[in-house]
Short mmCIF file of C-alpha atoms and ligand atoms in Angstrom, two decimals:
data_model
loop_
_atom_site.label_atom_id
_atom_site.label_comp_id
_atom_site.label_asym_id
_atom_site.label_seq_id
_atom_site.Cartn_x
_atom_site.Cartn_y
_atom_site.Cartn_z
CA MET A 1 190.02 -43.68 97.38
CA THR A 2 189.30 -46.22 94.64
CA LEU A 3 187.80 -45.09 91.36
CA GLN A 4 184.45 -46.62 92.37
CA ASP A 5 184.52 -44.71 95.69
CA LYS A 6 185.31 -41.46 93.88
CA ILE A 7 182.42 -42.02 91.50
CA ARG A 8 180.02 -42.78 94.35
CA HIS A 9 181.28 -39.74 96.24
CA LEU A 10 181.03 -37.27 93.38
CA VAL A 11 178.09 -38.32 91.20
CA ARG A 12 174.70 -37.14 92.49
CA PRO A 13 172.66 -39.93 94.17
CA GLU A 14 169.73 -39.45 91.77
CA ILE A 15 172.08 -40.03 88.80
CA LEU A 16 173.66 -43.10 90.44
CA ALA A 17 170.16 -44.52 90.95
CA MET A 18 169.13 -44.02 87.30
CA THR A 19 169.34 -46.58 84.52
CA ALA A 20 170.63 -45.24 81.20
CA TYR A 21 168.17 -45.01 78.28
CA HIS A 22 168.71 -48.28 76.45
CA VAL A 23 168.37 -48.65 72.68
CA PRO A 24 168.66 -52.30 71.55
CA PRO A 25 170.71 -53.06 68.41
CA ALA A 26 168.50 -53.49 65.33
CA THR A 27 170.85 -54.30 62.45
CA GLY A 28 169.15 -56.61 59.97
CA MET A 29 165.87 -56.61 61.90
CA ILE A 30 162.38 -55.49 60.89
CA LYS A 31 162.48 -52.42 63.07
CA LEU A 32 159.09 -51.73 64.66
CA ASP A 33 160.25 -50.46 68.05
CA ALA A 34 160.83 -46.72 67.84
CA MET A 35 157.87 -45.01 66.11
CA GLU A 36 159.91 -44.07 63.06
CA ASN A 37 158.36 -43.44 59.65
CA PRO A 38 159.26 -46.63 57.72
CA TRP A 39 159.43 -44.91 54.33
CA PRO A 40 162.74 -43.53 53.01
CA TRP A 41 162.84 -40.31 50.96
CA PRO A 42 161.89 -40.55 47.29
CA GLU A 43 165.01 -40.42 45.05
CA ALA A 44 163.90 -37.15 43.47
CA LEU A 45 163.99 -35.42 46.83
CA ARG A 46 167.46 -36.71 47.68
CA ALA A 47 169.22 -35.06 44.74
CA GLY A 48 167.97 -31.55 45.56
CA TRP A 49 168.78 -32.04 49.24
CA LEU A 50 172.41 -33.02 48.54
CA GLU A 51 172.80 -30.01 46.26
CA LEU A 52 171.63 -27.73 49.05
CA LEU A 53 173.87 -29.37 51.64
CA ALA A 54 176.91 -28.89 49.39
CA GLN A 55 176.43 -25.13 49.71
CA VAL A 56 176.21 -24.98 53.50
CA PRO A 57 179.23 -23.06 54.89
CA LEU A 58 180.46 -25.47 57.55
CA ASN A 59 183.30 -23.15 58.58
CA ARG A 60 180.67 -20.82 60.07
CA TYR A 61 178.48 -21.32 63.10
CA PRO A 62 174.82 -22.00 62.31
CA ASP A 63 172.15 -19.29 62.42
CA PRO A 64 171.55 -19.23 66.22
CA SER A 65 167.88 -18.31 65.84
CA ALA A 66 167.21 -20.56 62.79
CA ARG A 67 165.14 -17.83 61.15
CA SER A 68 164.41 -19.50 57.77
CA LEU A 69 163.54 -22.79 59.40
CA LYS A 70 161.24 -21.12 61.92
CA ALA A 71 159.37 -19.33 59.14
CA VAL A 72 158.62 -22.57 57.28
CA LEU A 73 157.72 -24.39 60.52
CA ARG A 74 155.24 -21.64 61.44
CA GLU A 75 153.55 -22.14 58.11
CA VAL A 76 153.44 -25.95 57.89
CA MET A 77 152.62 -26.55 61.58
CA GLY A 78 149.88 -23.89 61.71
CA ILE A 79 151.45 -22.00 64.61
CA PRO A 80 149.29 -18.99 65.57
CA GLN A 81 150.88 -15.63 64.57
CA ALA A 82 150.97 -14.29 68.12
CA ALA A 83 152.63 -17.41 69.57
CA GLY A 84 156.34 -17.62 70.31
CA LEU A 85 158.47 -20.45 68.96
CA VAL A 86 161.62 -22.16 70.29
CA LEU A 87 163.42 -24.99 68.48
CA GLY A 88 165.24 -27.88 70.08
CA ASN A 89 167.59 -30.70 69.11
CA GLY A 90 164.63 -33.09 69.18
CA SER A 91 161.64 -32.42 71.41
CA ASP A 92 163.56 -34.22 74.18
CA GLU A 93 165.82 -31.19 74.40
CA LEU A 94 162.79 -28.89 74.70
CA ILE A 95 161.42 -30.99 77.58
CA GLN A 96 164.82 -30.51 79.22
CA MET A 97 164.75 -26.74 78.59
CA ILE A 98 161.22 -26.38 80.01
CA ILE A 99 162.19 -28.29 83.16
CA GLN A 100 165.50 -26.44 83.57
CA SER A 101 163.68 -23.10 83.38
CA VAL A 102 161.59 -23.89 86.47
CA ALA A 103 163.96 -26.25 88.32
CA GLY A 104 164.30 -25.86 92.06
CA PRO A 105 164.36 -28.17 95.07
CA ASP A 106 160.69 -27.59 95.90
CA GLN A 107 159.33 -27.75 92.36
CA VAL A 108 157.17 -30.57 91.08
CA VAL A 109 156.47 -31.98 87.63
CA LEU A 110 153.14 -33.76 87.23
CA ALA A 111 152.24 -36.35 84.62
CA PRO A 112 149.83 -39.23 84.24
CA GLU A 113 151.22 -42.77 84.40
CA PRO A 114 152.07 -44.57 82.16
CA THR A 115 153.36 -41.94 79.77
CA PHE A 116 156.53 -40.90 77.93
CA VAL A 117 159.43 -41.80 80.26
CA MET A 118 161.57 -38.73 79.56
CA TYR A 119 159.35 -36.36 81.60
CA ARG A 120 160.25 -38.26 84.73
CA GLN A 121 163.84 -38.96 83.65
CA ILE A 122 164.65 -35.32 82.89
CA ALA A 123 162.87 -34.08 86.03
CA GLY A 124 165.04 -36.51 88.02
CA ILE A 125 168.25 -35.27 86.40
CA ALA A 126 167.27 -31.66 87.11
CA GLY A 127 166.47 -32.49 90.75
CA LEU A 128 162.69 -31.96 90.58
CA ARG A 129 160.15 -34.34 92.05
CA CYS A 130 157.95 -36.06 89.50
CA CYS A 131 154.44 -36.79 90.77
CA THR A 132 152.44 -39.30 88.72
CA VAL A 133 148.71 -40.01 88.64
CA PRO A 134 147.59 -43.42 87.33
CA LEU A 135 145.50 -43.44 84.17
CA ARG A 136 142.20 -45.33 84.34
CA GLU A 137 142.04 -48.97 83.30
CA ASP A 138 141.25 -47.96 79.70
CA PHE A 139 144.17 -45.45 79.82
CA SER A 140 141.86 -42.42 79.86
CA LEU A 141 142.83 -39.49 82.08
CA ASP A 142 141.42 -39.66 85.62
CA ARG A 143 140.21 -36.07 85.69
CA ALA A 144 139.27 -35.99 89.40
CA ALA A 145 142.60 -37.51 90.48
CA MET A 146 144.57 -35.16 88.19
CA MET A 147 142.68 -32.09 89.49
CA GLU A 148 143.26 -33.21 93.05
CA ALA A 149 146.99 -33.72 92.36
CA VAL A 150 147.25 -30.26 90.79
CA GLU A 151 145.60 -28.71 93.88
CA ARG A 152 147.82 -30.66 96.26
CA GLU A 153 151.18 -30.48 94.46
CA GLN A 154 150.90 -27.07 92.75
CA PRO A 155 153.13 -28.40 89.92
CA ALA A 156 155.40 -26.07 88.00
CA VAL A 157 154.70 -28.13 84.86
CA VAL A 158 152.06 -30.69 83.86
CA PHE A 159 153.03 -32.92 80.90
CA LEU A 160 150.30 -34.50 78.76
CA ALA A 161 151.27 -36.51 75.69
CA TYR A 162 148.43 -36.15 73.16
CA PRO A 163 148.15 -38.90 71.84
CA ASN A 164 149.81 -40.61 74.76
CA ASN A 165 152.91 -42.80 74.45
CA PRO A 166 152.96 -45.79 75.00
CA THR A 167 149.18 -46.23 75.18
CA GLY A 168 148.31 -44.56 71.84
CA ASN A 169 145.04 -42.97 72.92
CA LEU A 170 143.97 -39.33 72.99
CA PHE A 171 142.93 -37.93 76.35
CA ASP A 172 139.58 -36.17 76.52
CA ALA A 173 140.14 -32.56 75.38
CA ALA A 174 137.63 -31.30 77.99
CA ASP A 175 139.76 -32.90 80.74
CA ILE A 176 142.84 -31.10 79.42
CA ARG A 177 140.96 -27.77 79.33
CA ALA A 178 139.85 -28.34 82.93
CA LEU A 179 143.49 -28.84 83.95
CA LEU A 180 144.55 -25.73 82.02
CA ALA A 181 141.99 -23.76 84.01
CA VAL A 182 143.31 -24.85 87.44
CA ALA A 183 147.04 -25.43 86.86
CA PRO A 184 149.16 -22.83 88.67
CA GLY A 185 152.05 -23.32 86.22
CA LEU A 186 152.63 -24.58 82.70
CA VAL A 187 150.68 -27.29 80.92
CA VAL A 188 152.68 -28.87 78.10
CA VAL A 189 150.59 -30.71 75.51
CA ASP A 190 153.11 -32.95 73.76
CA GLU A 191 151.88 -33.57 70.22
CA ALA A 192 154.74 -35.79 69.02
CA TYR A 193 152.21 -37.98 67.18
CA ALA A 194 150.33 -35.08 65.53
CA PRO A 195 150.86 -36.46 61.97
CA PHE A 196 148.61 -39.42 62.79
CA THR A 197 145.62 -37.71 64.41
CA ASP A 198 143.28 -34.81 63.59
CA ALA A 199 143.24 -33.62 67.20
CA SER A 200 145.49 -30.76 68.35
CA PHE A 201 145.70 -27.95 70.88
CA MET A 202 147.74 -25.70 68.55
CA ASP A 203 144.66 -23.57 67.70
CA GLU A 204 143.89 -23.16 71.40
CA LEU A 205 147.19 -21.41 72.20
CA PRO A 206 145.61 -17.92 72.09
CA ASN A 207 143.02 -19.02 74.70
CA HIS A 208 145.48 -20.08 77.44
CA ASP A 209 148.61 -18.20 78.53
CA ASN A 210 149.89 -21.29 80.42
CA LEU A 211 149.60 -23.73 77.48
CA LEU A 212 152.70 -24.86 75.58
CA VAL A 213 152.39 -27.14 72.54
CA LEU A 214 155.35 -29.41 71.83
CA ARG A 215 155.90 -30.99 68.41
CA THR A 216 158.64 -32.95 66.66
CA VAL A 217 159.46 -33.79 63.06
CA SER A 218 160.78 -37.20 64.17
CA LYS A 219 157.58 -39.19 63.57
CA LEU A 220 156.84 -37.38 60.33
CA GLY A 221 159.91 -38.97 58.76
CA LEU A 222 162.87 -36.94 60.00
CA ALA A 223 163.91 -38.77 63.17
CA GLY A 224 167.57 -38.69 62.16
CA LEU A 225 167.60 -34.89 62.06
CA ARG A 226 166.73 -34.18 65.69
CA LEU A 227 164.33 -31.26 65.51
CA GLY A 228 161.53 -30.35 67.87
CA LEU A 229 159.53 -27.18 68.36
CA LEU A 230 157.77 -25.53 71.25
CA ALA A 231 154.98 -23.00 70.68
CA GLY A 232 153.30 -20.90 73.33
CA HIS A 233 153.02 -17.48 74.92
CA ARG A 234 155.98 -15.31 73.90
CA ASP A 235 156.71 -14.27 77.48
CA TRP A 236 157.11 -17.86 78.67
CA LEU A 237 159.19 -18.80 75.65
CA ALA A 238 161.50 -15.80 76.05
CA GLN A 239 162.50 -17.22 79.43
CA ILE A 240 162.75 -20.85 78.28
CA ASP A 241 164.89 -19.78 75.31
CA LYS A 242 167.55 -18.52 77.75
CA THR A 243 168.28 -22.13 78.74
CA ARG A 244 169.01 -23.11 75.13
CA LEU A 245 172.66 -23.60 74.16
CA PRO A 246 173.47 -20.96 71.51
CA TYR A 247 173.97 -23.26 68.52
CA ASN A 248 171.77 -26.21 69.41
CA LEU A 249 170.73 -26.86 65.79
CA GLY A 250 173.59 -27.53 63.38
CA SER A 251 173.62 -25.92 59.94
CA LEU A 252 173.14 -29.29 58.21
CA ASN A 253 170.08 -29.98 60.37
CA GLN A 254 168.61 -26.56 59.70
CA ALA A 255 169.18 -26.80 55.96
CA SER A 256 167.87 -30.39 55.77
CA ALA A 257 164.72 -29.65 57.76
CA TRP A 258 164.08 -26.46 55.77
CA TYR A 259 164.44 -28.40 52.53
CA ALA A 260 162.29 -31.34 53.68
CA LEU A 261 159.51 -29.06 54.84
CA GLN A 262 159.37 -27.40 51.42
CA HIS A 263 158.16 -30.87 50.39
CA LYS A 264 155.77 -31.38 53.29
CA PRO A 265 153.05 -32.91 51.04
CA VAL A 266 155.37 -35.91 50.46
CA PHE A 267 155.55 -36.51 54.22
CA ASP A 268 151.83 -35.85 54.67
CA ALA A 269 151.09 -38.53 52.08
CA GLN A 270 153.36 -40.96 53.95
CA ALA A 271 151.52 -40.14 57.19
CA ARG A 272 148.20 -40.90 55.47
CA ASP A 273 149.61 -44.25 54.29
CA ILE A 274 150.78 -45.00 57.85
CA ARG A 275 147.27 -44.24 59.16
CA ALA A 276 145.80 -46.69 56.64
CA ALA A 277 148.42 -49.30 57.57
CA ARG A 278 147.58 -48.72 61.25
CA ALA A 279 143.94 -49.67 60.57
CA ALA A 280 145.06 -52.89 58.85
CA LEU A 281 147.51 -53.72 61.65
CA ASP A 282 144.82 -53.03 64.25
CA ALA A 283 142.41 -55.38 62.43
CA GLY A 284 145.10 -58.07 62.18
CA LEU A 285 145.81 -57.87 65.91
CA ARG A 286 142.12 -57.84 66.84
CA ALA A 287 141.64 -61.05 64.85
CA MET A 288 143.87 -62.80 67.43
CA ASP A 289 141.69 -63.84 70.36
CA ALA A 290 144.52 -64.06 72.87
CA LEU A 291 145.25 -60.31 72.67
CA ARG A 292 143.73 -57.17 74.10
CA VAL A 293 144.35 -54.40 71.60
CA TYR A 294 144.17 -50.74 72.61
CA PRO A 295 142.83 -48.13 70.16
CA SER A 296 145.54 -45.85 68.74
CA GLU A 297 145.64 -42.36 67.23
CA ALA A 298 149.44 -42.61 66.86
CA ASN A 299 151.82 -44.59 64.62
CA PHE A 300 152.04 -47.51 67.03
CA ILE A 301 149.65 -49.93 68.72
CA LEU A 302 149.75 -51.19 72.31
CA PHE A 303 148.53 -54.71 72.97
CA ARG A 304 148.37 -57.06 75.93
CA VAL A 305 149.24 -60.74 75.75
CA ALA A 306 148.21 -63.52 78.18
CA THR A 307 149.51 -63.15 81.74
CA GLY A 308 153.22 -63.85 82.04
CA ARG A 309 153.77 -64.26 78.27
CA ALA A 310 155.17 -60.85 77.25
CA ASP A 311 158.87 -61.68 77.55
CA ALA A 312 158.45 -64.92 75.59
CA VAL A 313 156.43 -63.22 72.83
CA TYR A 314 158.94 -60.35 72.62
CA GLY A 315 161.86 -62.80 72.50
CA GLY A 316 160.11 -65.03 69.96
CA LEU A 317 159.48 -62.08 67.67
CA LYS A 318 163.11 -61.03 68.02
CA ASP A 319 164.25 -64.53 67.06
CA ALA A 320 161.97 -64.24 64.03
CA GLY A 321 163.75 -60.99 63.08
CA VAL A 322 161.09 -58.53 64.28
CA LEU A 323 162.01 -55.92 66.89
CA ILE A 324 159.16 -54.32 68.86
CA LYS A 325 159.04 -52.77 72.35
CA ASN A 326 158.50 -54.83 75.48
CA LEU A 327 156.77 -52.72 78.12
CA HIS A 328 156.23 -55.51 80.61
CA GLY A 329 157.86 -54.49 83.87
CA SER A 330 158.05 -50.77 83.02
CA SER A 331 154.88 -49.89 84.94
CA PRO A 332 152.24 -51.91 86.83
CA ALA A 333 149.61 -50.74 84.34
CA LEU A 334 151.65 -52.18 81.45
CA ALA A 335 152.02 -55.74 82.73
CA ASP A 336 152.05 -58.15 79.75
CA CYS A 337 152.02 -55.23 77.28
CA LEU A 338 153.96 -54.86 74.04
CA ARG A 339 154.04 -51.93 71.61
CA VAL A 340 154.45 -52.26 67.87
CA THR A 341 155.24 -49.36 65.55
CA VAL A 342 153.33 -49.25 62.26
CA GLY A 343 155.80 -50.21 59.54
CA GLN A 344 155.52 -50.80 55.81
CA PRO A 345 152.62 -53.14 54.93
CA ALA A 346 155.02 -56.05 54.22
CA GLU A 347 156.76 -55.51 57.59
CA ASN A 348 153.42 -55.42 59.40
CA ALA A 349 152.37 -58.63 57.67
CA ALA A 350 155.65 -60.33 58.68
CA PHE A 351 155.10 -59.18 62.26
CA LEU A 352 151.50 -60.45 62.32
CA ALA A 353 152.51 -63.81 60.85
CA ALA A 354 155.33 -64.27 63.38
CA LEU A 355 153.03 -63.26 66.25
CA GLU A 356 150.29 -65.60 65.14
CA THR A 357 152.75 -68.52 65.08
CA LEU A 358 153.99 -67.63 68.57
CA LEU A 359 150.48 -67.48 70.02
CA GLN A 360 149.51 -70.91 68.71
N1 LIG B 401 157.30 -36.90 73.15
C1 LIG B 401 156.76 -38.12 73.04
C2 LIG B 401 155.38 -38.35 73.56
C3 LIG B 401 157.51 -39.15 72.44
O1 LIG B 401 156.96 -40.38 72.37
C4 LIG B 401 158.81 -38.89 71.96
C5 LIG B 401 159.68 -39.94 71.32
N2 LIG B 401 159.42 -41.23 71.50
C6 LIG B 401 159.31 -37.61 72.11
C7 LIG B 401 158.54 -36.63 72.70
C8 LIG B 401 160.72 -37.25 71.70
O2 LIG B 401 160.84 -37.12 70.35
P1 LIG B 401 162.10 -36.43 69.66
O3 LIG B 401 163.10 -36.14 70.74
O4 LIG B 401 162.55 -37.40 68.66
O5 LIG B 401 161.58 -35.16 69.06
#
């Protein structure tokens, strides 16, 4: 058997069929592709952080239940007292843990389309079927079609990104409550973009025993740390926590996140600045007649260029030193669509200027 034959023989067909998650190189570019907070830490914060890190005993395993970090997260994220809490190495890992907890050959994951690609990707890796329901033309949730799919598929988990990635909009909260009422399994409301909107289901946790709220600190300004959190009914979380590897959060991560969250007002102020910059970026895009710009409650904006032009606009921006995300080809609903992350005002201005030149 050749090596290629062995690989084809041994690796599961669904893995062979997958394409790996691709992250393009960004060295030297204006990086507006990954929904990061564009602001580095203030110098004053750095000194105290390094002092704390110097005391972390790296010869010891980390605290497996991350007690101090959980306490501060409960406070700053407004997690209801009665709710359980599980932490992950990024919210991606929590999506994986949720899916692994219910995985089985007959189980189904349901999500609208387009949405965050990892729901489908992780379901595929775990061997679950992912059923998708198209969003409406304006990217709102199609309540009737979602309800019908829930009835038909009886999904173990429904994933709803709120606001949605890559479209940026918030689904109607009444539609989500209607799904919570009929779903036979879990409904995960993924609030990755919570810092940039006032809407949240966190306060509704006590009302629904099948609701899980997923958050991350990535968009707040700590993407390099890898820390996500899942809040929900303690009985569900006790089961999901069994799928977690014992030391999934390193000591340096725990200490860094704990320290950063002591200074949450610094990050909240940055999020407010990003919201203001989003309004300016939105206005700049709307001033260009050739574009359709979609309203956003997140730290990115989706826009549509003229038919067949997305690859050229993406490439032209790249040549001009600006990296954004090209969504053309990723879903029929996203034909000719590009997504730009809100950067620093000067970066946004450079992006708008380069785009304007390309559209002329
Ligand atoms: N959920 C949504 C909706 C996202 O867009 C992302 C990242 N792009 C994540 C979860 C994952 O975030 P992280 O793993 O950095 O916590």
